[in-house]
Short mmCIF file of C-alpha atoms in Angstrom, two decimals:
data_model
loop_
_atom_site.label_atom_id
_atom_site.label_comp_id
_atom_site.label_asym_id
_atom_site.label_seq_id
_atom_site.Cartn_x
_atom_site.Cartn_y
_atom_site.Cartn_z
CA MET A 1 159.52 53.46 6.20
CA THR A 2 157.60 51.53 3.61
CA ASP A 3 154.49 52.71 1.88
CA THR A 4 151.59 50.60 3.17
CA ALA A 5 148.89 52.36 1.17
CA THR A 6 146.82 50.09 -1.01
CA PRO A 7 146.74 50.75 -4.73
CA SER A 8 143.98 53.15 -5.64
CA ALA A 9 141.08 52.17 -7.87
CA PRO A 10 141.20 53.37 -11.46
CA ARG A 11 140.30 57.02 -11.55
CA THR A 12 137.46 58.43 -13.56
CA THR A 13 138.37 61.39 -15.70
CA ALA A 14 136.47 64.66 -15.53
CA ASP A 15 135.23 64.10 -19.09
CA GLU A 16 133.85 60.68 -18.12
CA VAL A 17 132.07 62.14 -15.11
CA SER A 18 130.69 65.01 -17.19
CA ARG A 19 129.50 62.65 -19.94
CA GLY A 20 127.90 60.35 -17.37
CA MET A 21 126.03 63.22 -15.73
CA THR A 22 124.91 64.49 -19.11
CA ASP A 23 123.68 61.02 -20.10
CA LEU A 24 121.93 60.57 -16.76
CA GLU A 25 120.20 63.93 -17.13
CA GLN A 26 119.19 63.09 -20.70
CA ILE A 27 117.56 59.84 -19.54
CA LYS A 28 115.76 61.66 -16.72
CA ARG A 29 114.47 64.21 -19.23
CA LEU A 30 113.42 61.43 -21.60
CA LYS A 31 111.26 59.96 -18.82
CA SER A 32 109.89 63.38 -17.90
CA ARG A 33 108.83 63.93 -21.51
CA TYR A 34 107.23 60.46 -21.56
CA PHE A 35 104.94 61.42 -18.66
CA ARG A 36 104.26 64.94 -19.93
CA TYR A 37 103.41 63.81 -23.46
CA VAL A 38 100.95 61.20 -22.17
CA ASP A 39 99.33 63.68 -19.78
CA THR A 40 99.09 66.44 -22.39
CA LYS A 41 98.09 64.00 -25.18
CA GLN A 42 101.01 64.92 -27.49
CA TRP A 43 101.01 61.60 -29.33
CA ASP A 44 103.50 62.33 -32.13
CA GLU A 45 106.00 63.60 -29.58
CA PHE A 46 105.31 60.56 -27.37
CA ARG A 47 106.05 58.19 -30.24
CA SER A 48 109.31 60.00 -31.00
CA LEU A 49 110.73 58.93 -27.63
CA PHE A 50 111.12 55.30 -28.77
CA THR A 51 113.41 53.49 -31.17
CA ASP A 52 111.57 51.84 -34.06
CA ASP A 53 112.38 48.37 -32.69
CA ALA A 54 111.27 49.16 -29.13
CA GLU A 55 108.86 47.03 -27.12
CA VAL A 56 106.22 48.28 -24.69
CA ASP A 57 104.95 45.73 -22.15
CA THR A 58 101.77 46.58 -20.23
CA SER A 59 100.94 43.01 -19.23
CA GLU A 60 101.47 43.93 -15.56
CA ALA A 61 100.04 47.43 -15.79
CA ILE A 62 96.92 46.69 -13.77
CA VAL A 63 96.71 44.79 -10.50
CA ASP A 64 93.01 44.01 -10.17
CA PRO A 65 92.08 42.37 -6.87
CA HIS A 66 88.69 44.12 -6.90
CA GLY A 67 87.53 43.11 -10.37
CA PHE A 68 86.87 46.64 -11.64
CA TRP A 69 89.24 46.61 -14.60
CA ASP A 70 88.03 45.46 -18.00
CA GLY A 71 91.00 43.19 -18.66
CA GLY A 72 92.00 45.39 -21.60
CA ARG A 73 95.71 45.04 -21.06
CA LEU A 74 97.86 45.22 -24.13
CA PRO A 75 100.43 42.51 -24.74
CA VAL A 76 103.99 43.44 -25.62
CA VAL A 77 103.52 45.86 -28.51
CA THR A 78 105.43 48.24 -30.74
CA PRO A 79 105.60 51.96 -30.01
CA ASP A 80 103.26 52.61 -32.95
CA ALA A 81 100.64 50.21 -31.57
CA MET A 82 101.00 51.65 -28.06
CA THR A 83 100.64 55.23 -29.30
CA THR A 84 97.53 54.31 -31.32
CA ALA A 85 95.98 52.48 -28.36
CA LEU A 86 96.70 55.30 -25.91
CA LYS A 87 95.32 57.90 -28.29
CA ALA A 88 92.07 55.93 -28.60
CA ARG A 89 91.75 55.15 -24.87
CA MET A 90 92.76 58.54 -23.50
CA THR A 91 90.39 60.87 -25.33
CA GLY A 92 88.60 62.89 -22.64
CA VAL A 93 90.58 61.22 -19.85
CA PHE A 94 92.56 63.15 -17.24
CA THR A 95 95.91 61.59 -16.41
CA CYS A 96 98.71 62.62 -14.10
CA HIS A 97 101.91 60.57 -14.05
CA HIS A 98 104.83 60.97 -11.66
CA GLY A 99 108.13 59.11 -11.74
CA HIS A 100 110.81 59.34 -9.12
CA ASP A 101 113.82 57.66 -7.52
CA PRO A 102 115.41 56.51 -10.79
CA GLU A 103 117.95 53.71 -10.60
CA ILE A 104 119.89 54.07 -13.87
CA THR A 105 122.67 51.66 -14.84
CA PHE A 106 124.94 52.36 -17.81
CA HIS A 107 126.02 49.20 -19.62
CA SER A 108 128.03 50.95 -22.35
CA GLU A 109 128.31 54.38 -23.94
CA ASP A 110 125.03 53.83 -25.78
CA ARG A 111 123.09 51.33 -23.62
CA ALA A 112 121.46 51.77 -20.22
CA SER A 113 118.63 50.39 -18.13
CA GLY A 114 116.56 51.83 -15.34
CA VAL A 115 113.86 51.31 -12.77
CA TRP A 116 111.56 54.18 -11.77
CA ALA A 117 109.06 54.30 -8.94
CA MET A 118 105.79 55.64 -10.30
CA GLU A 119 102.39 56.93 -9.29
CA ASP A 120 99.56 57.80 -11.62
CA ILE A 121 95.96 58.90 -11.68
CA VAL A 122 93.68 58.00 -14.57
CA ARG A 123 90.31 59.71 -14.21
CA ARG A 124 87.66 59.08 -16.83
CA PRO A 125 84.49 61.01 -17.62
CA ALA A 126 81.17 60.03 -16.05
CA GLY A 127 79.56 57.11 -17.83
CA SER A 128 82.83 55.54 -18.95
CA GLU A 129 82.82 51.75 -19.01
CA LEU A 130 86.47 51.66 -17.94
CA ALA A 131 87.51 52.31 -14.35
CA SER A 132 89.19 55.44 -13.04
CA PHE A 133 92.09 54.64 -10.74
CA HIS A 134 95.06 55.78 -8.72
CA GLY A 135 98.04 53.46 -9.18
CA TRP A 136 101.48 52.85 -7.73
CA GLY A 137 104.29 50.72 -9.08
CA TYR A 138 107.46 50.67 -11.14
CA TYR A 139 108.66 51.21 -14.68
CA HIS A 140 111.44 48.87 -15.85
CA GLU A 141 113.16 50.31 -18.90
CA GLU A 142 115.99 49.90 -21.36
CA TYR A 143 117.52 52.76 -23.34
CA ARG A 144 119.76 53.18 -26.36
CA LYS A 145 121.56 56.31 -27.52
CA VAL A 146 120.77 56.96 -31.19
CA ASP A 147 122.28 59.91 -33.05
CA GLY A 148 123.30 61.46 -29.72
CA GLU A 149 119.83 61.14 -28.13
CA TRP A 150 118.63 58.58 -25.60
CA ARG A 151 115.50 56.64 -26.61
CA PHE A 152 113.45 53.90 -25.04
CA THR A 153 114.08 50.39 -26.39
CA ARG A 154 111.90 48.62 -23.83
CA VAL A 155 109.33 49.87 -21.34
CA ARG A 156 107.51 47.63 -18.88
CA VAL A 157 105.09 49.09 -16.38
CA ALA A 158 104.21 46.99 -13.33
CA ARG A 159 101.72 48.48 -10.91
CA LEU A 160 101.83 47.04 -7.41
CA HIS A 161 98.54 48.51 -6.25
CA VAL A 162 95.55 50.14 -7.90
CA LYS A 163 92.75 51.94 -6.07
CA GLN A 164 89.51 52.65 -7.89
CA ILE A 165 88.48 56.31 -7.78
CA ASP A 166 85.36 58.19 -8.93
CA HIS A 167 84.87 59.31 -12.52
CA PHE A 168 84.51 62.98 -13.27
CA PRO A 169 80.99 64.11 -12.44
CA ALA A 170 78.54 64.43 -15.32
CA LYS A 171 78.25 67.91 -16.79
CA ASP A 172 74.94 69.68 -16.23
#
């Protein structure tokens, strides 16, 4: 009797699986911190999530079929510029960001990319000139492992839909 079994695919070692799961969890936690630091206005911590040469692209951050957005999109900017802009724009603003269903691809031991479904609420105080909104879309990201820690090297947010919502009511 001859062996008709086909050759098996190369096997992944337990260490490779463990390292991959650890790296995947680290990238998930990186994204979780990104959302938490924006929502809790921890700007120094937010900035620390990026490499110094990273790019942040918000050119597709707002889909505006209703004409309520001010057109204040930022072009592709550095993490320092993004942090400064967010700090200025988010004073007194309630935000809640959620990311889910990550699709992470590892390109090497220290490079990865990912796509995250997202939903956010940006609610401004009464009298604000900028719109409050509820948005849905995707983050497209690239990561690099630096000194054993995953960091963002590129972040692009692309909202597919934005719904205008009410500002916070004026305080009495």
